[in-house]
Short mmCIF file of C-alpha atoms in Angstrom, two decimals:
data_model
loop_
_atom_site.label_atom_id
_atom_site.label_comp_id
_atom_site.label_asym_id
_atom_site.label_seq_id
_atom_site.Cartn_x
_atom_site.Cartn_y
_atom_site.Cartn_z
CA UNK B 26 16.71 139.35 251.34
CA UNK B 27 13.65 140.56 251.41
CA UNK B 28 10.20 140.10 253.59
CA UNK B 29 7.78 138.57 251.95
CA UNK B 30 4.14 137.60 253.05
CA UNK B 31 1.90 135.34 250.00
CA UNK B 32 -1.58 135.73 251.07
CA UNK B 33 -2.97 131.98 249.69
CA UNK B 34 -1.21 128.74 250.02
CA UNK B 35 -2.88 127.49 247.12
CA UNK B 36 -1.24 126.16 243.78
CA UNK B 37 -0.26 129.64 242.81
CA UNK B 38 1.13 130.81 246.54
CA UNK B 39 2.65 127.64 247.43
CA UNK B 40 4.72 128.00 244.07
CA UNK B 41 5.58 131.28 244.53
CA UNK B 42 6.33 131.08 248.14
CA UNK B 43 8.71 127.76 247.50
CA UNK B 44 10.43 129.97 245.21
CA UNK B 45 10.80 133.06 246.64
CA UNK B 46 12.39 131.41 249.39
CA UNK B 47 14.74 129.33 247.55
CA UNK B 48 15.87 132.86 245.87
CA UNK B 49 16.54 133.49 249.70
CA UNK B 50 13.72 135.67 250.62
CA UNK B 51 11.97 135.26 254.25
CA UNK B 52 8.20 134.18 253.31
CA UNK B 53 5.89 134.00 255.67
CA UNK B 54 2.71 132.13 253.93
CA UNK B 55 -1.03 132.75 255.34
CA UNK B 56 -3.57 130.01 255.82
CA UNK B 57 -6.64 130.34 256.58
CA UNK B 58 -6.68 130.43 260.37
CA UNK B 59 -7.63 133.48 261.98
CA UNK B 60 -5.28 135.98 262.05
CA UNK B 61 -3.13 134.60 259.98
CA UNK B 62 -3.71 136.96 257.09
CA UNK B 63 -3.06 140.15 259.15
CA UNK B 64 -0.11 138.72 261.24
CA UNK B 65 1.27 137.83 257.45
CA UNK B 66 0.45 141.34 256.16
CA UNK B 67 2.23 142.78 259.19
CA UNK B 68 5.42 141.23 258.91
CA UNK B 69 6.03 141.39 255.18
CA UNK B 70 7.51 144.46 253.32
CA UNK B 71 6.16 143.20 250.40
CA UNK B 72 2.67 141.08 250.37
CA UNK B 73 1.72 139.08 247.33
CA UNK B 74 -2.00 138.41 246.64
CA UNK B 75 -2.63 134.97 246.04
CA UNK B 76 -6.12 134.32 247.01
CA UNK B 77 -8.83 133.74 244.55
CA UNK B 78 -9.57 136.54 242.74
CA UNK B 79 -13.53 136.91 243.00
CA UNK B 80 -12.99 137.20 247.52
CA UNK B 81 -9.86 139.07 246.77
CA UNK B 82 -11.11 142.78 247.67
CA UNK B 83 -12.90 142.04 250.73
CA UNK B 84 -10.11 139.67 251.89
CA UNK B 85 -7.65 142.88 251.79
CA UNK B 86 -9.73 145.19 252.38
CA UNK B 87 -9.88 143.73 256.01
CA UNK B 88 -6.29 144.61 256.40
CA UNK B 89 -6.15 148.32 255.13
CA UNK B 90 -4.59 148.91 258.29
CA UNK B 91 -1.47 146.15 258.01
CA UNK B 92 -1.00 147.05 254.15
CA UNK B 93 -0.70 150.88 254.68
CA UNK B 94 2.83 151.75 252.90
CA UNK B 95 3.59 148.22 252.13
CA UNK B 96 4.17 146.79 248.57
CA UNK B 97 0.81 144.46 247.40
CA UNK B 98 1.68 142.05 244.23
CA UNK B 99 -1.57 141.36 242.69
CA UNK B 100 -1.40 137.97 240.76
CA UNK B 101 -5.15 137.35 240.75
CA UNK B 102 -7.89 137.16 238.01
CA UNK B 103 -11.37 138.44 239.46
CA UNK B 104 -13.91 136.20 237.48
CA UNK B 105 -17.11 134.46 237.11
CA UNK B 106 -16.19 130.74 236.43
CA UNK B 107 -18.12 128.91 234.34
CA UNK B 108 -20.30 125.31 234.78
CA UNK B 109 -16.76 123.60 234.35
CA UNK B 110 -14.87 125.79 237.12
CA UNK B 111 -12.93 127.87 234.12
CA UNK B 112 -13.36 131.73 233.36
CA UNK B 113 -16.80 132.39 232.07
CA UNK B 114 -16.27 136.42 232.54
CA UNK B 115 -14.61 139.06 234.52
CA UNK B 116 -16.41 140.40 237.80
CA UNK B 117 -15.06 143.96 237.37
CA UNK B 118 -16.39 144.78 233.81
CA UNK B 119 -14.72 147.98 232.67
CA UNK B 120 -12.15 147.98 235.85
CA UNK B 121 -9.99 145.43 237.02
CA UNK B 122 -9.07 143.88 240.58
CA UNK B 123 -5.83 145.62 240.25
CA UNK B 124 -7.81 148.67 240.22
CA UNK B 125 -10.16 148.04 242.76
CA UNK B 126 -7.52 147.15 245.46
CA UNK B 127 -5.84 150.19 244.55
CA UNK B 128 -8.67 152.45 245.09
CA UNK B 129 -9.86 150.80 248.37
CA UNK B 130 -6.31 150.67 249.54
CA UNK B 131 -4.79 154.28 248.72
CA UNK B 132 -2.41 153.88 251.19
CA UNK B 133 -0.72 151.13 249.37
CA UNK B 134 1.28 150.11 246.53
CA UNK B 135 -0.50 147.75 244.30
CA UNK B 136 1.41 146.37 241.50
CA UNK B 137 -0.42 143.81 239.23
CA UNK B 138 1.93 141.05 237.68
CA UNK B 139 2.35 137.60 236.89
CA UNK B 140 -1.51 136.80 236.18
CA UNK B 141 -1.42 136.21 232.03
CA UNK B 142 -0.16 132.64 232.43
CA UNK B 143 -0.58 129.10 234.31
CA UNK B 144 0.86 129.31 237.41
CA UNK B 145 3.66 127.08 236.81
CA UNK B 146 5.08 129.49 234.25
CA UNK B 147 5.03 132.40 237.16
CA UNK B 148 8.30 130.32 238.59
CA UNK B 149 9.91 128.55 235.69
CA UNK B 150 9.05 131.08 232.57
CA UNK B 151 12.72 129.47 231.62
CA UNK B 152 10.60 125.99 230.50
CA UNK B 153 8.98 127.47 227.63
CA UNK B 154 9.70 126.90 224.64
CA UNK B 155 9.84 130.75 223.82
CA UNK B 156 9.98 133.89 225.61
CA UNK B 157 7.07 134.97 227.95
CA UNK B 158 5.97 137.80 228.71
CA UNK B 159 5.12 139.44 232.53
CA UNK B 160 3.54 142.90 232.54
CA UNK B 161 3.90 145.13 235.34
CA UNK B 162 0.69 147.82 236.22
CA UNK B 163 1.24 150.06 238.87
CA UNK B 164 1.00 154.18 239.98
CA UNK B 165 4.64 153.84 242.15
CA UNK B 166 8.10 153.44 240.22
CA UNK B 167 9.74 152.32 243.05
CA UNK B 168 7.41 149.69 243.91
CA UNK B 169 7.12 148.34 240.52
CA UNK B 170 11.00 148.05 240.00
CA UNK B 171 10.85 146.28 243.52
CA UNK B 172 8.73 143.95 241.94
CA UNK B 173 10.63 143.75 238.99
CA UNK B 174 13.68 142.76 241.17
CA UNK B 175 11.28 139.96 242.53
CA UNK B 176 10.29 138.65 238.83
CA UNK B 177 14.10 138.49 238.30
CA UNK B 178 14.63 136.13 241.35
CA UNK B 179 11.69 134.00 239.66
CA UNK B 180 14.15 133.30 236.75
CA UNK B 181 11.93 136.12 234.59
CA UNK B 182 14.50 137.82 232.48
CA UNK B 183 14.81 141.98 232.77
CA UNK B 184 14.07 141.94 228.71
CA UNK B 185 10.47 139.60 229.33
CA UNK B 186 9.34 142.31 231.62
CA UNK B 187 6.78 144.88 230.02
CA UNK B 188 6.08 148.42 232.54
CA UNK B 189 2.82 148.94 230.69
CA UNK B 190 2.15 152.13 233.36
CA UNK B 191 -0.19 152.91 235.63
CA UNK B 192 -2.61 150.48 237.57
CA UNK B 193 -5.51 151.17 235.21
CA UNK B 194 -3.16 149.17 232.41
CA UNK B 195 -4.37 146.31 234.79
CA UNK B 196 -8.15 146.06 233.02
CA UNK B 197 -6.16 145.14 229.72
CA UNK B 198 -4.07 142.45 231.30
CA UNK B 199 -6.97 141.06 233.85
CA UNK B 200 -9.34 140.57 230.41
CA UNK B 201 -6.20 137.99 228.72
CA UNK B 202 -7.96 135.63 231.31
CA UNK B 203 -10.96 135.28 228.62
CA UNK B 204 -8.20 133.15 226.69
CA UNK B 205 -7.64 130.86 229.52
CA UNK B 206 -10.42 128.89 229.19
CA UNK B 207 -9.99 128.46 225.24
CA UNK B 208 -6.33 127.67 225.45
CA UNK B 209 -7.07 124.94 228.52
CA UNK B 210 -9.76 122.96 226.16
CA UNK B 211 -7.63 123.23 222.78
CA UNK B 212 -4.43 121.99 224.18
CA UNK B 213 -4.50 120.71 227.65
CA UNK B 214 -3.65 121.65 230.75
CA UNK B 215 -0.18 122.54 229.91
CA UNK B 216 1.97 125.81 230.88
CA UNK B 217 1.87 128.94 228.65
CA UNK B 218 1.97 132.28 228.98
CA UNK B 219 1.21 135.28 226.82
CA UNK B 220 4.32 136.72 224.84
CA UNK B 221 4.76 139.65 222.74
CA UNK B 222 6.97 139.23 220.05
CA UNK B 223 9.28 141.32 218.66
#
C-alpha cells in the first residue's frame, strides 16, 4: 500500500483516485478548498497531477516545499484550447509541462505518464480492443519503476509500458495531444489511446 495524494478531483483524478484505491492504495484527493492541495501534497509519498494542464505549474509550484523528495505523476496536457474547448496548441512550445515542473521543482521526482489517451483508458487500458501504450519520462529510475508499479495496479500490463528516458522525452509525448482534437471529431467521444505496434 502505498500513499497517494491526486491533485484534481476532476474526470481524470476522480478515475484515478477510485482506482488506485480499489488496488488498495490510501488516496487522499484535493479539492479546491484552501489548503487542501498542500495538506494532500504532505501526506502522500507519491502525488499525481491531475489539474488542468495550462494552471498546472503555478498550482505546484506553490507547494515546492510539500513536494521536496516526493514522487510527482504528471498526467496533464498544457494547452491552448480551441473555440470548441479541445486542443488548439501546446502552451510550452519547444518544452513540455513535464519539463517545466521538473525544472521549477528540482527537488522532486517528476515522472510524466498516462497523458496520450482519454482518461477512461488511464484505468481500464484492458477495454480496448488492442494494446495501448503508456510512456514513462522521467530523470530518476527509481521513481519511474515506482510509477510503473502504479500503472500495473491500473490493469496496464509491464509489456504496454514504454521508459522512453529522461523528462525531456516528455515534449514528444505532451505534442500526441495535437491528435486529440482530430480523433474526438472523426469518431466520437470514445476511449483510445496511442499504441505502438510491434
Amino acid at each position: 500500500m502505498t500513499m497517494i495524494a491526486v491533485l484534481g478531483n476532476g474526470r481524470v483524478g476522480g478515475s484515478l483516485s477510485a482506482a488506485l484505491t480499489r488496488a488498495g492504495h490510501e488516496v487522499t484527493v484535493a479539492d479546491r478548498s484552501p489548503g487542501a492541495a498542500a495538506d494532500a501534497a504532505r501526506t502522500g509519498q507519491i502525488v499525481i497531477n491531475a489539474t488542468p494542464g495550462a494552471g498546472s505549474l503555478e498550482r505546484l509550484l506553490a507547494l515546492r516545499e510539500e513536494l521536496e523528495g516526493k514522487i510527482l505523476v504528471d498526467v496533464s496536457n498544457a494547452t491552448v484550447d480551441g473555440p470548441d474547448g479541445l486542443p488548439a496548441n501546446l502552451l510550452y512550445t519547444g518544452s513540455s509541462l513535464g519539463e517545466q515542473l521538473q525544472v521549477a521543482l528540482p527537488g522532486t521526482h517528476v515522472v510524466k505518464t498516462l497523458n496520450t489517451m482519454l482518461y477512461t483508458v488511464m484505468t481500464a487500458p484492458t477495454a480496448l480492443v488492442q494494446s495501448p501504450t503508456a510512456f514513462l519520462s522521467g530523470e530518476d529510475p527509481e521513481a519511474k519503476q515506482a510509477v510503473r508499479g502504479l500503472l500495473e495496479d491500473l490493469g496496464w500490463h509491464r509489456e504496454w509500458i514504454t521508459d522512453l528516458g529522461g523528462i525531456e522525452t516528455a515534449q514528444a509525448v505532451e505534442a500526441a495531444i495535437l491528435f486529440v482534437p482530430h480523433v474526438i471529431r472523426s469518431t466520437g467521444f470514445a476511449p483510445f489511446a496511442i499504441s505502438i505496434a510491434r
